[in-house]
Amino acid sequence: MMLRTHTRKSRRVLAGATGLLAVGITVVLSGCGAGGGAPAAGADSITVLVEAGGHGELQPIADQFEKDTGTSVTFVELPYDGLYNRLNSEFSSGSLSFDVAALDSIWLPTFAEALTPLDDVFTDDVQSDLFPALVTEAQVEGSFVGMPAWTNSEILYYRTDLFEDPAQQAEFKAEYGYDLAPPTTWEQYSDVAKFFTQDTDGDGQVDVYGTDVKGAVETEWLATLSQTGEKNMVVGDDGSVSLGNADSLAALDFYTSLLPYAPSGAAQLDWAGSQNLFNQGQLAMMRFWAHAYKQIPADSAVAGKVGVTTMVGGPGGVAGVPGAWYLSVPAGTSKQEKALEFVQYAYDNNELSVDTDLGLASRISVLEQYQDEPGYENYKPLIDTLNAESTVPRPANPNWQEIVDSALIPMIQKAVVPGADNQQLLDDAKAQVESIIE
Amino acid sequence: MNGLETTRVSSRAILWVALVLLVVLYGFPFLYMLFTSFKTPLETIAVPPTVLPSTWTIENYASAIGRDGVVASFINSVVTAVLSTAISLVLALPAAYAVTRFRTRFGRFFIVGALVMRMVPPIVIGVPMIGIFRSLGISDTSFALAIAHATISLPLSIWLMSSFFEAVPEELEEAAKIDGASRLGALWRVVLPVTAGGIAVTAIFAFLASWNEFLFALLLTATRSQTTPIVIANFQTQFGLDWGAMTALAVLYSVPVILLALVLQRHIVAGLTAGAVKG
């Protein structure tokens, strides 16, 4: 009796499994995939591969492009690391699923050989409306391979409620002998960071820090390196590695000298962590990408109390790291003409990206057009920082990502540990970079 | 209370403490994710972090569900996982049965080969698949992704089912044959019902392997077949991290597999025990 019951139940399970198979086969036969829209397989459509965060910047352009040309644009969004892996896989397999890709600037040298030259698009007029660093960055071995869709740079954020407080102003003047204002030099930045590292509620614990020190990212330190006047960012055009020289030591020394005025945990602090600290009112100042100005939550402790200005300068003057994303056309796409048309259209209609989540553009004329409008206060500091003489792009080296991951970030993370030997760390990193680019 | 009862109570108390510890250790990350999904945007990024939300909100769920492509990705995940499970079972059942019942040198080589395939890094298989699926005209479909996922679950399914078939005495099949059943008839009427628990376990593992898979989905899907793990990862961008919506979607994505495990837990336990003891 029990055996019969067991067998009946088992058959029911089997029948269920069979049903499952039937459903599966039915789905296969009926063609599968719920889809997020039709694939861009038709003649009047193109597919654009983007990082998830960058999709919003291009959507208004794509919508207008479809209205004006009848060509629809389908976006494939992937996470940042995933996008790199996907590009790598598709280029190496020779089988492409996209017609245009939005590439991080540091990837251009890596994929340059698989991209269509855009030299015809980069007319003199186009070049004169782009920041010099971006024009340099878009070129790999003498050929333009990407058109900047939007650009970014670190600028200086500060809390206006602290800087404009008369009591703080008087106390600062008494202590340092000059007026409290957003700093423009390393010395001023250090003074202000020290001054604002305060216990504001009287419980004996510091609750506001003057600045942050990011140990888990490299671009913040690279900007500091450029502020020394160093023109070869880590790797020169001739393959020489500048790590370990006087400028790189000065940059690392200044970077780590701010540790006493920053929250603990610097070694693990990345962009997201820094942004969170600032938005919660725990930092008086922050050096951060310009887009963050638009992302301050309305319920944030600092909402409505944030000022922005040009990035600070070191012995070599003001400098930031250009953080542009470029539209590129793979050489292997069968829709070359439409893809190139879209790239040109995106440049011509760059202002459509201004009113989006990140609110960034790439053309100087577009940024200048909006710089005096309310809500776009971050544009002027962005323009000034990107136009600064010491602002240089990251090296056009195909191994740059590996240099960052294997040498630069580990070096910075070790340097932000108190008592670190900065010169030794730079020398070690230099040897490592040299072995990577050999 | 005599000594024996005291010992019994102490053992039970230790067991409970161990169980609670285990549940807390394993459950805390999920609970933290669950609580985060109900926090306000600012509280999700609080430093230091809070465990329980000070204000409960479902805003993150609305934001996650309302995002373009989320619902479609969920359907894609279901379709892909069901297809992948079906492919794995259809191929693993006869393969495992043949290897178990016809003990040949090739069979032994095959079963070891299946294990070796399980150890091949997925990226090695994934890149060639891009071109293969494209030339077959099935790129960016759930079917193609299901085939890719089957390369992960099939070796495991064959191994699992081999151990379950091994546990079924051949005398049962002999008896069925004496009663007039063919070999296939004996397999269908006797062996498969007896190993139903094992099949359920195998199906669940195959389903989970597909449901949680990321790399193949990253390489092989685009607009039509993108699955939810990719969409969840998309909440982290170079320009920010939407913790609230990301955790909300992760919670929603966990629900079906938690329910599946709860509904089929009897088969899972029975199947695993059978495999462990008799295999």
XYZ file of C-alpha atoms in Angstrom, chain B residues 8-220:
213
model
C 19.135 15.872 27.381
C 18.068 19.469 28.147
C 21.701 20.673 27.981
C 22.215 18.987 24.619
C 19.030 20.552 23.327
C 20.092 23.995 24.588
C 23.493 23.677 22.887
C 21.779 22.571 19.703
C 19.463 25.578 19.809
C 22.321 27.995 20.460
C 24.270 26.477 17.571
C 21.226 26.689 15.322
C 20.531 30.298 16.219
C 24.195 31.195 15.648
C 24.158 29.486 12.292
C 20.953 31.193 11.224
C 22.273 34.586 12.330
C 25.598 34.083 10.551
C 24.036 32.917 7.313
C 20.915 34.998 7.544
C 22.362 38.362 8.570
C 23.592 39.447 5.120
C 20.194 38.637 3.653
C 18.362 40.350 6.509
C 20.599 43.398 6.154
C 19.770 43.485 2.450
C 16.075 43.095 3.269
C 16.129 45.943 5.808
C 18.158 48.165 3.481
C 15.530 47.728 0.799
C 13.019 49.461 3.111
C 15.260 52.410 4.037
C 15.047 55.948 2.672
C 17.706 56.830 0.051
C 19.757 58.799 2.584
C 19.624 56.104 5.238
C 20.823 53.439 2.816
C 24.161 55.262 2.688
C 24.364 56.300 6.352
C 27.816 56.269 7.949
C 27.915 54.467 10.323
C 25.255 52.204 8.828
C 21.989 51.388 10.582
C 20.549 47.886 10.668
C 16.843 48.636 10.957
C 15.264 51.460 8.960
C 14.276 54.446 11.083
C 11.531 55.139 8.548
C 10.109 52.233 6.556
C 9.393 52.918 2.905
C 8.558 50.891 -0.201
C 9.918 53.632 -2.429
C 12.899 51.456 -3.410
C 10.608 48.686 -4.637
C 8.606 51.112 -6.741
C 11.827 52.533 -8.147
C 13.264 49.088 -8.920
C 10.129 47.700 -10.550
C 9.539 50.915 -12.480
C 12.971 50.851 -14.041
C 13.077 50.032 -17.753
C 13.641 46.380 -18.504
C 13.278 45.019 -14.975
C 10.046 43.098 -15.534
C 11.282 41.786 -18.878
C 14.521 40.668 -17.269
C 12.583 38.783 -14.626
C 10.616 36.918 -17.272
C 13.860 36.231 -19.129
C 15.397 34.778 -15.976
C 12.435 32.438 -15.486
C 12.363 31.325 -19.117
C 16.123 30.795 -19.225
C 16.228 28.853 -15.957
C 13.292 26.617 -16.962
C 14.804 25.951 -20.380
C 18.245 25.290 -18.964
C 16.798 22.903 -16.390
C 14.828 21.119 -19.082
C 17.883 20.761 -21.329
C 19.991 19.507 -18.436
C 17.428 16.915 -17.379
C 16.681 15.689 -20.887
C 20.370 15.101 -21.523
C 21.521 14.112 -18.039
C 18.899 11.419 -17.319
C 19.718 9.091 -20.233
C 23.435 9.834 -19.987
C 23.577 9.055 -16.282
C 21.408 5.962 -16.720
C 23.575 4.632 -19.528
C 26.788 5.250 -17.613
C 25.377 3.563 -14.521
C 23.819 0.526 -16.153
C 26.275 -0.169 -18.993
C 29.574 -0.107 -17.170
C 31.989 0.430 -20.040
C 35.427 2.020 -20.197
C 33.949 4.825 -22.297
C 31.299 5.372 -19.639
C 33.929 5.819 -16.947
C 35.878 8.167 -19.210
C 32.666 10.065 -19.938
C 31.762 10.551 -16.289
C 35.269 11.806 -15.438
C 35.116 14.018 -18.517
C 31.873 15.518 -17.247
C 33.605 16.391 -13.987
C 36.534 17.939 -15.838
C 34.125 20.051 -17.900
C 32.728 21.391 -14.630
C 36.192 22.699 -13.803
C 36.733 24.624 -17.059
C 36.505 28.394 -16.387
C 33.207 29.643 -17.883
C 34.928 32.517 -19.722
C 36.813 29.948 -21.833
C 33.495 28.565 -23.045
C 31.682 31.903 -23.143
C 33.792 33.763 -25.691
C 33.522 31.163 -28.493
C 29.806 30.917 -27.808
C 29.345 34.543 -28.876
C 30.380 33.654 -32.414
C 28.678 30.256 -32.473
C 25.296 31.610 -31.412
C 25.584 34.490 -33.835
C 26.321 32.167 -36.758
C 23.388 29.980 -35.720
C 21.156 33.051 -35.616
C 20.137 32.530 -32.018
C 22.244 35.182 -30.308
C 20.501 37.289 -27.688
C 17.811 34.669 -27.039
C 16.928 32.925 -23.807
C 17.365 29.628 -25.627
C 21.009 30.401 -26.388
C 21.622 31.492 -22.817
C 19.909 28.345 -21.548
C 22.280 26.235 -23.638
C 25.201 28.145 -22.150
C 23.846 27.608 -18.656
C 23.383 23.916 -19.388
C 27.139 23.646 -19.860
C 27.411 24.491 -16.176
C 24.535 22.411 -14.846
C 24.773 19.385 -17.137
C 27.994 17.873 -15.696
C 26.654 18.305 -12.177
C 23.301 16.834 -13.200
C 24.968 13.778 -14.751
C 27.020 13.180 -11.628
C 24.073 13.624 -9.315
C 21.771 11.390 -11.345
C 24.460 8.720 -11.678
C 24.632 8.465 -7.928
C 20.837 8.233 -7.679
C 20.586 5.563 -10.391
C 23.423 3.672 -8.736
C 21.320 3.487 -5.586
C 18.454 1.716 -7.388
C 18.911 -2.085 -7.217
C 19.057 -3.613 -10.676
C 16.807 -6.398 -9.374
C 13.879 -3.959 -9.498
C 14.352 -3.547 -13.231
C 14.847 -7.285 -13.666
C 11.534 -7.882 -11.911
C 9.813 -5.403 -14.190
C 11.317 -7.098 -17.228
C 10.091 -10.474 -16.018
C 6.635 -8.890 -15.826
C 7.004 -7.996 -19.493
C 8.388 -4.465 -19.419
C 11.037 -3.398 -21.894
C 14.226 -1.709 -20.643
C 12.740 1.699 -21.430
C 9.472 0.656 -19.812
C 11.319 -0.443 -16.682
C 13.201 2.849 -16.660
C 9.998 4.850 -16.998
C 7.773 2.803 -14.667
C 10.257 1.739 -12.011
C 13.579 3.558 -11.977
C 12.413 7.110 -12.597
C 9.601 7.021 -9.980
C 12.022 5.621 -7.421
C 14.551 8.365 -8.179
C 11.959 11.165 -8.377
C 13.464 12.833 -5.305
C 16.873 12.788 -6.959
C 15.442 14.229 -10.149
C 13.849 17.008 -8.122
C 17.178 17.758 -6.457
C 18.971 17.755 -9.801
C 16.337 20.031 -11.296
C 16.629 22.459 -8.403
C 20.407 22.641 -8.676
C 20.181 23.148 -12.425
C 17.538 25.835 -11.945
C 19.604 27.649 -9.321
C 22.766 27.471 -11.440
C 20.941 29.295 -14.215
C 18.981 31.663 -11.957
C 22.125 33.029 -10.311
C 24.497 32.909 -13.283
C 26.163 36.203 -14.258
C 29.107 35.810 -16.658
C 27.350 34.061 -19.550
C 24.418 36.427 -19.180
C 26.849 39.320 -19.380
C 28.545 38.021 -22.525
C 25.597 36.580 -24.406
